[in-house]
CSV table of N, CA and C in Angstrom, one decimal:
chain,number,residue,atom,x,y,z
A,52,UNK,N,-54.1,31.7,49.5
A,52,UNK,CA,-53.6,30.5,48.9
A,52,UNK,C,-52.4,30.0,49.7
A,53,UNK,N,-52.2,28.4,50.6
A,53,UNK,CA,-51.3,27.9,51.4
A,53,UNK,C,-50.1,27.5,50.0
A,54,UNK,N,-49.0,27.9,50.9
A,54,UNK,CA,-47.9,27.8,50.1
A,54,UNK,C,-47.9,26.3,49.8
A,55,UNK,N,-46.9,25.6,48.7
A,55,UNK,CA,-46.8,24.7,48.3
A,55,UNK,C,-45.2,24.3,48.3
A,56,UNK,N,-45.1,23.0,49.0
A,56,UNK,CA,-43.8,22.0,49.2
A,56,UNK,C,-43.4,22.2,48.1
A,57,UNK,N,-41.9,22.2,47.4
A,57,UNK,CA,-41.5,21.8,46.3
A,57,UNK,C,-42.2,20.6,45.4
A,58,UNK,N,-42.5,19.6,46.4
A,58,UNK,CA,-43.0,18.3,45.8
A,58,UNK,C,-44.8,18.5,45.2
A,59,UNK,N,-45.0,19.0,46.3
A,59,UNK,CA,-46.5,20.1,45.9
A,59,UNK,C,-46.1,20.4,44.6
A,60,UNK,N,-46.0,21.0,44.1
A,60,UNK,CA,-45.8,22.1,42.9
A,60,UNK,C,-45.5,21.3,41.7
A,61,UNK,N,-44.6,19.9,42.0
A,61,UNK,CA,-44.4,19.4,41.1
A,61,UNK,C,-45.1,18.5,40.7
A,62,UNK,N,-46.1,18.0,41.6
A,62,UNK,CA,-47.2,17.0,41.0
A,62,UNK,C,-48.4,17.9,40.7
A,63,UNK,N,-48.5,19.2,41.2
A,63,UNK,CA,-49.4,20.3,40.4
A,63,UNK,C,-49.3,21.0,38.9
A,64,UNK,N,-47.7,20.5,39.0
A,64,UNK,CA,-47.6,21.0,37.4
A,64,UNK,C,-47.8,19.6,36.5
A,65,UNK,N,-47.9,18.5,36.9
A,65,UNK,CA,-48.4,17.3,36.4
A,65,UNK,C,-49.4,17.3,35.8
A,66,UNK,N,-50.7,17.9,37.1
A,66,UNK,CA,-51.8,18.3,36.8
A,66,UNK,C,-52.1,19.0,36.2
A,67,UNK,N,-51.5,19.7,35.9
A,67,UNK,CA,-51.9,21.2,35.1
A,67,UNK,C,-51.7,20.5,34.0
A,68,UNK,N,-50.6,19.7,33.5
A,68,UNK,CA,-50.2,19.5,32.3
A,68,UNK,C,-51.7,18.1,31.6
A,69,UNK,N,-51.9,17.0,32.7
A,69,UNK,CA,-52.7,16.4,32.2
A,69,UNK,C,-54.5,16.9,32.2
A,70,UNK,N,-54.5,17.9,32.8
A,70,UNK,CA,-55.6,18.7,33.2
A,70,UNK,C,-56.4,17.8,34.2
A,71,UNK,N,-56.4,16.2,34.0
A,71,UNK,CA,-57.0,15.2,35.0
A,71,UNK,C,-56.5,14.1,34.8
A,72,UNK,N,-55.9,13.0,36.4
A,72,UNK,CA,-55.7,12.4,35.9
A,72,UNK,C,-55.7,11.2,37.2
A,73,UNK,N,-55.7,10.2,37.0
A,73,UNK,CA,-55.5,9.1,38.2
A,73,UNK,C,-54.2,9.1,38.9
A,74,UNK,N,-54.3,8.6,40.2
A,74,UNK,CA,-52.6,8.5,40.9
A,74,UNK,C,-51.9,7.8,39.9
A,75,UNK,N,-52.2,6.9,39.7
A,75,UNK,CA,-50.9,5.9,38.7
A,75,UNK,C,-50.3,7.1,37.4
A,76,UNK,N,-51.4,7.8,36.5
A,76,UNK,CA,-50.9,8.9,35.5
A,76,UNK,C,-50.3,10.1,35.8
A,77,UNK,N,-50.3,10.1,37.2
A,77,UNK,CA,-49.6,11.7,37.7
A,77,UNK,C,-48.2,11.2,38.1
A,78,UNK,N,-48.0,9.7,38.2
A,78,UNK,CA,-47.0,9.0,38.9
A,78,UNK,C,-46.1,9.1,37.6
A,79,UNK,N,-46.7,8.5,36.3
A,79,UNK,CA,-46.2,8.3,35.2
A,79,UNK,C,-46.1,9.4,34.4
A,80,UNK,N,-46.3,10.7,35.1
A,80,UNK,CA,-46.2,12.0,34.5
A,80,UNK,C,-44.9,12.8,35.1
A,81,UNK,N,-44.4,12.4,36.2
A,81,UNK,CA,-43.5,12.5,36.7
A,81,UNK,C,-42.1,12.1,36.5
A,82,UNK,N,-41.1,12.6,37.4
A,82,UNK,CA,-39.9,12.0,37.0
A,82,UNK,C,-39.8,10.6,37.7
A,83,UNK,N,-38.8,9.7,37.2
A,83,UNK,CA,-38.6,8.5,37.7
A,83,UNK,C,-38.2,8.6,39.3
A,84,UNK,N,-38.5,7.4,40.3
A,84,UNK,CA,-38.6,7.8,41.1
A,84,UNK,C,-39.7,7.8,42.6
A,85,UNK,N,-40.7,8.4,41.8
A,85,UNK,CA,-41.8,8.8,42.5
A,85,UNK,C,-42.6,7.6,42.8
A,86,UNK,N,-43.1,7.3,43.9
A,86,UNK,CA,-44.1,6.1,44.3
A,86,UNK,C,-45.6,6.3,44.4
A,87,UNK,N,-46.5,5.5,44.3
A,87,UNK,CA,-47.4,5.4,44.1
A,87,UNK,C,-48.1,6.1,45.3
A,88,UNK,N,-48.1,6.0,46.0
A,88,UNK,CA,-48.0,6.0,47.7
A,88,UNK,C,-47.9,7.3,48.2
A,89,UNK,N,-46.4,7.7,47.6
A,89,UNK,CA,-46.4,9.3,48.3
A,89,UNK,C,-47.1,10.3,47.3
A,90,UNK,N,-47.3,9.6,46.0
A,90,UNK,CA,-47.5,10.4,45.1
A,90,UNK,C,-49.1,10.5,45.2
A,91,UNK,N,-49.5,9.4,46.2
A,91,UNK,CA,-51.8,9.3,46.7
A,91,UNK,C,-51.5,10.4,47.4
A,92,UNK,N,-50.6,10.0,48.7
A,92,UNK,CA,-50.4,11.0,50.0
A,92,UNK,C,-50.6,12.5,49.4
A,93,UNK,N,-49.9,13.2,49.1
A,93,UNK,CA,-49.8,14.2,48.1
A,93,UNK,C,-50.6,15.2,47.6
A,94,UNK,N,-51.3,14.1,46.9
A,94,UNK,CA,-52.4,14.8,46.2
A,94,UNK,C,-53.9,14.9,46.8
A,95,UNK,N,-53.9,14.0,48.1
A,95,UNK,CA,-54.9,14.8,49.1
A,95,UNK,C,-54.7,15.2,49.8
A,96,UNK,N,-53.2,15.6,50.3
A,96,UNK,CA,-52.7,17.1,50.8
A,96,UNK,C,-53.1,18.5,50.1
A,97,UNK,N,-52.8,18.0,48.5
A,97,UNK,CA,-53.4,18.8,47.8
A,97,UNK,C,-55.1,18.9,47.8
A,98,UNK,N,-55.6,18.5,48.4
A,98,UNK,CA,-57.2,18.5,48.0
A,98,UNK,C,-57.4,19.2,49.3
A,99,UNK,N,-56.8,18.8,50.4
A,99,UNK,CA,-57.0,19.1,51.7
A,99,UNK,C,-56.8,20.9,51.5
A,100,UNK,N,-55.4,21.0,51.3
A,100,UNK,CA,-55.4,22.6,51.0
A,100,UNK,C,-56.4,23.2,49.8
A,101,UNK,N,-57.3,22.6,48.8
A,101,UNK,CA,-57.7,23.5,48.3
A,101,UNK,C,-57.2,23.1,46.8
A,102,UNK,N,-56.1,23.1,46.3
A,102,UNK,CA,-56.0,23.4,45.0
A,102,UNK,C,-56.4,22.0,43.9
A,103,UNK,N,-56.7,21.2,44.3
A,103,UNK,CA,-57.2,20.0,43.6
A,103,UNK,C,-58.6,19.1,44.1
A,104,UNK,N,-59.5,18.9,43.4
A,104,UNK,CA,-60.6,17.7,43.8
A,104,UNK,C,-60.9,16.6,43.0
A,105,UNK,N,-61.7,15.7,42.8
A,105,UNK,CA,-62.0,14.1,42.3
A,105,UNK,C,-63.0,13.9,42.2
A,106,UNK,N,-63.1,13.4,40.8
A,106,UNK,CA,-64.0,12.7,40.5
A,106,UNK,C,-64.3,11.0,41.4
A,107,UNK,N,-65.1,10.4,41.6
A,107,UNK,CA,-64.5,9.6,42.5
A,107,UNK,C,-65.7,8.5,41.2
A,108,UNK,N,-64.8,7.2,40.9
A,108,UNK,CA,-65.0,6.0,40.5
A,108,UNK,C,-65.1,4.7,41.4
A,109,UNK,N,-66.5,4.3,42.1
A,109,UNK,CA,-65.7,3.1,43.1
A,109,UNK,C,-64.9,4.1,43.9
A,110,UNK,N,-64.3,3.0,44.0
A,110,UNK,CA,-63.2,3.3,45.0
A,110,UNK,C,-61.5,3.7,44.4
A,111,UNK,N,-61.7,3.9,43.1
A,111,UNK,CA,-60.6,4.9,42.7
A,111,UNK,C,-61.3,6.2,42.8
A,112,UNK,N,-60.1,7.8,42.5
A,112,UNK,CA,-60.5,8.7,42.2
A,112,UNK,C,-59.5,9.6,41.3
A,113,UNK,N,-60.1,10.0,40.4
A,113,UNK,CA,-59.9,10.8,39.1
A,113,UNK,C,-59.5,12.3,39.8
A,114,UNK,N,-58.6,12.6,40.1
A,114,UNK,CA,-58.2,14.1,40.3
A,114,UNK,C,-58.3,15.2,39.4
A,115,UNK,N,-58.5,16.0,39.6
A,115,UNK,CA,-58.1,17.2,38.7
A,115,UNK,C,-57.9,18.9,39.8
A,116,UNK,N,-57.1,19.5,38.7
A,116,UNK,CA,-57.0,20.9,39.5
A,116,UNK,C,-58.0,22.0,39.4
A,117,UNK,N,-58.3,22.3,40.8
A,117,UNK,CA,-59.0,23.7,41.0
A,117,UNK,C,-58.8,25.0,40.9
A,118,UNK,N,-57.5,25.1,41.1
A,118,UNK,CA,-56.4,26.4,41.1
A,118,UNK,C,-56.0,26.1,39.6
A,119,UNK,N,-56.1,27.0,39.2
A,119,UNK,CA,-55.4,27.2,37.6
A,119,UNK,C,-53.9,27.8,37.7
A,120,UNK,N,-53.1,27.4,36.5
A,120,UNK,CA,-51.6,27.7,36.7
A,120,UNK,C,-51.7,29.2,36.4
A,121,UNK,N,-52.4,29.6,36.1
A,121,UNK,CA,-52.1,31.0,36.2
A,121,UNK,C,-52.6,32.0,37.4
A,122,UNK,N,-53.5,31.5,38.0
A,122,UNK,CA,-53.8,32.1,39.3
A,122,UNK,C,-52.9,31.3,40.1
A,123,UNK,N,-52.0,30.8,40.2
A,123,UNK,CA,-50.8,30.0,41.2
A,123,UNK,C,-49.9,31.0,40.9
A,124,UNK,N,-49.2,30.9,39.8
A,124,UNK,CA,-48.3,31.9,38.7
A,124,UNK,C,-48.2,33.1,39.5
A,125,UNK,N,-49.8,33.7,39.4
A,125,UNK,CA,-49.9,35.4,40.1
A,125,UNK,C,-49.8,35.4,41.2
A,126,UNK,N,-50.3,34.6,42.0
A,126,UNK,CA,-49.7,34.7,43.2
A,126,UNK,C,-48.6,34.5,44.1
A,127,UNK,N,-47.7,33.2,43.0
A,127,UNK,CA,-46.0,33.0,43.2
A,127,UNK,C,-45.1,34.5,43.1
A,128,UNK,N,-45.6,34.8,42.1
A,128,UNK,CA,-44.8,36.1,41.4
A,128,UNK,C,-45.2,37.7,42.2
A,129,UNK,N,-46.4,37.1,43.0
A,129,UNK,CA,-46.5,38.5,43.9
A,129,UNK,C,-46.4,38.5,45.1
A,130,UNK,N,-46.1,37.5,45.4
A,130,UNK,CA,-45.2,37.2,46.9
A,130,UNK,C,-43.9,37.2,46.9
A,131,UNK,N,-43.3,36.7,46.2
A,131,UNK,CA,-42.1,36.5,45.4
A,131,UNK,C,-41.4,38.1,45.4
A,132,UNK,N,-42.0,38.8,44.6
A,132,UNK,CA,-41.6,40.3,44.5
A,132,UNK,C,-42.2,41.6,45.8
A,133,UNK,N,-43.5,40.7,46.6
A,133,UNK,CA,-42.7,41.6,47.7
A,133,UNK,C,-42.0,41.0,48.5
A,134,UNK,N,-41.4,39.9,48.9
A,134,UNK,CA,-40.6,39.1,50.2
A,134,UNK,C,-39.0,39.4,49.5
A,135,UNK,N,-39.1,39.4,48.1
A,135,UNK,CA,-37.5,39.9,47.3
A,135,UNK,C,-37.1,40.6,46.8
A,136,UNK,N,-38.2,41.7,46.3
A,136,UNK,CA,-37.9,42.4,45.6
A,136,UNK,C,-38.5,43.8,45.8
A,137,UNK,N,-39.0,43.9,47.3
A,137,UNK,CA,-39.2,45.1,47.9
A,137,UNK,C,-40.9,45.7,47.5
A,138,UNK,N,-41.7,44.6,46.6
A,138,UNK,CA,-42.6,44.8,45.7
A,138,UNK,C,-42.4,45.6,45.0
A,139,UNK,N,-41.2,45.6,44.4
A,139,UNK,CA,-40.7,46.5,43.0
A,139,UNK,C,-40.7,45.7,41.6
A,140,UNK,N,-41.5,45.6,41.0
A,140,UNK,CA,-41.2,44.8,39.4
A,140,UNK,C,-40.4,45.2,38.4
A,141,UNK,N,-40.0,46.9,39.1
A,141,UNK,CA,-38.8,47.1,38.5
A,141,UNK,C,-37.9,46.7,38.7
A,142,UNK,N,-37.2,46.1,39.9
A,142,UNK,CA,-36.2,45.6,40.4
A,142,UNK,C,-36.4,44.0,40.3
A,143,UNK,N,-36.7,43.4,39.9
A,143,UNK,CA,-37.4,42.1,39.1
A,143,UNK,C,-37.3,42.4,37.8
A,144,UNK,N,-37.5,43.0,37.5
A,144,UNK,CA,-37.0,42.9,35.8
A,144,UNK,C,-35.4,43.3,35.6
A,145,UNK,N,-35.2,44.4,36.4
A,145,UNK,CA,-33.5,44.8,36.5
A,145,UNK,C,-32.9,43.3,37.2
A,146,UNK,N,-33.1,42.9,37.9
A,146,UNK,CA,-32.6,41.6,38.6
A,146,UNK,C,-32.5,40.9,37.1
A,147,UNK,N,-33.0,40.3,36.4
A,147,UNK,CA,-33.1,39.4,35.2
A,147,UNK,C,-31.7,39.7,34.3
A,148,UNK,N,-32.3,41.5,34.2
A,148,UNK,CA,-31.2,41.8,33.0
A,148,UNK,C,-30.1,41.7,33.6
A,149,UNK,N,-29.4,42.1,35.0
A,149,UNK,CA,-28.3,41.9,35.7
A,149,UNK,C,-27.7,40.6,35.7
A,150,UNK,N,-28.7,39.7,35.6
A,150,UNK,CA,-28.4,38.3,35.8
A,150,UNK,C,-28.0,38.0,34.0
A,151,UNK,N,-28.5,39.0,33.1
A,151,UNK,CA,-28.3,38.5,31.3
A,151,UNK,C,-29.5,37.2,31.7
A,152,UNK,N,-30.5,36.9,32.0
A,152,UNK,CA,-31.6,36.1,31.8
A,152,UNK,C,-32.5,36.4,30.5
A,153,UNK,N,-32.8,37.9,30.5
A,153,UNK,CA,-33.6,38.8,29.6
A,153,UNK,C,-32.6,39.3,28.6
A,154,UNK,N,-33.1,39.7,27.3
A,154,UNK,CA,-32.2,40.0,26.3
A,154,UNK,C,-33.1,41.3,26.2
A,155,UNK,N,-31.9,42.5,25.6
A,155,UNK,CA,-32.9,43.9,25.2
A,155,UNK,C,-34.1,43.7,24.3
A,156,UNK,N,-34.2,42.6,23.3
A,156,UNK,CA,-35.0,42.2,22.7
A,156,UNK,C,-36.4,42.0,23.3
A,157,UNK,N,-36.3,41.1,24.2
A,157,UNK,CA,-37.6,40.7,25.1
A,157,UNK,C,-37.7,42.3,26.2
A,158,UNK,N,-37.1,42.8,26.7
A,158,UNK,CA,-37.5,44.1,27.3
A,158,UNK,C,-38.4,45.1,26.0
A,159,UNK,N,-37.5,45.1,24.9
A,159,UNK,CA,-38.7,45.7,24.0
A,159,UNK,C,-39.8,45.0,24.0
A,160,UNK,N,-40.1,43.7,23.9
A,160,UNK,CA,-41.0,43.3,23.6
A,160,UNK,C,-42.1,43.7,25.0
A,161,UNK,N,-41.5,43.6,26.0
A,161,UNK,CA,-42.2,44.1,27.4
A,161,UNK,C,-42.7,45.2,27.4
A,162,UNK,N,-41.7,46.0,27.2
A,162,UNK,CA,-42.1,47.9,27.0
A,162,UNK,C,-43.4,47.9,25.6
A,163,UNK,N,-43.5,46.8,24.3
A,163,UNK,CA,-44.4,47.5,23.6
A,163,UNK,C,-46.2,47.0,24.2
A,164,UNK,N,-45.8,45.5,25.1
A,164,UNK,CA,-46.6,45.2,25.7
A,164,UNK,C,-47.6,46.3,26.5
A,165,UNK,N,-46.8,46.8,27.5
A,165,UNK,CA,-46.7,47.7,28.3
A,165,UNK,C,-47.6,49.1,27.1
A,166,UNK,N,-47.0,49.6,26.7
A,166,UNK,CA,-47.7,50.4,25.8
A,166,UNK,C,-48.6,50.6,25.0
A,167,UNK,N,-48.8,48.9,24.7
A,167,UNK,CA,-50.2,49.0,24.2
A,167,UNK,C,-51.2,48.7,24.7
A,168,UNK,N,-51.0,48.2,25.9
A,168,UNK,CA,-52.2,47.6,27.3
A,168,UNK,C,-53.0,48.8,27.3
């Protein structure tokens, strides 16, 4: 899976959120700002890599995502943890608590997870 531009990511989480939609509704799904234009450009960069394709109407086209946010998700978070964190998910979860991100609460919640898997 090719990595994704910040800008990437953010008109993919558009998509994720409208599940399909035309340039103008991904524009309008977005923060203010965003042009019509870079926001076409974009999302056939995204087609080109893979993670999005169209329905195609005429000469408009209806996008939607091919990559699911949770197979993005797994593979952000397992790159992520070996390039930072040595591919330790211990030290990714210790990083959180260090940071107070995680409360002992949600670590229980983790550990019963964990135990009942």
């Amino acid at each position: 899976m090719e990595k994704l531009t910040n800008k990437e990511e953010e008109i993919m989480h558009a998509l994720w959120q409208l599940e399909k939609g035309f340039v103008k509704e991904v524009v309008a799904a977005l923060p203010e700002g965003n042009h019509y234009n870079t926001v076409s450009t974009i999302i056939r960069n995204l087609e080109e890599k893979g993670y999005v394709t169209h329905t195609a109407f005429g000469k408009t086209h209806q996008y939607y995502p091919i990559i699911t946010l949770e197979s993005y998700r797994k593979e952000f978070m397992q790159t992520a943890t070996q390039k930072y964190f040595d591919s330790s998910y211990k030290e990714v979860v210790s990083f959180f608590a260090k940071e107070e991100k995680i409360s002992a609460a949600e670590l229980r919640e983790i550990l019963a997870i964990i135990e009942n898997k």
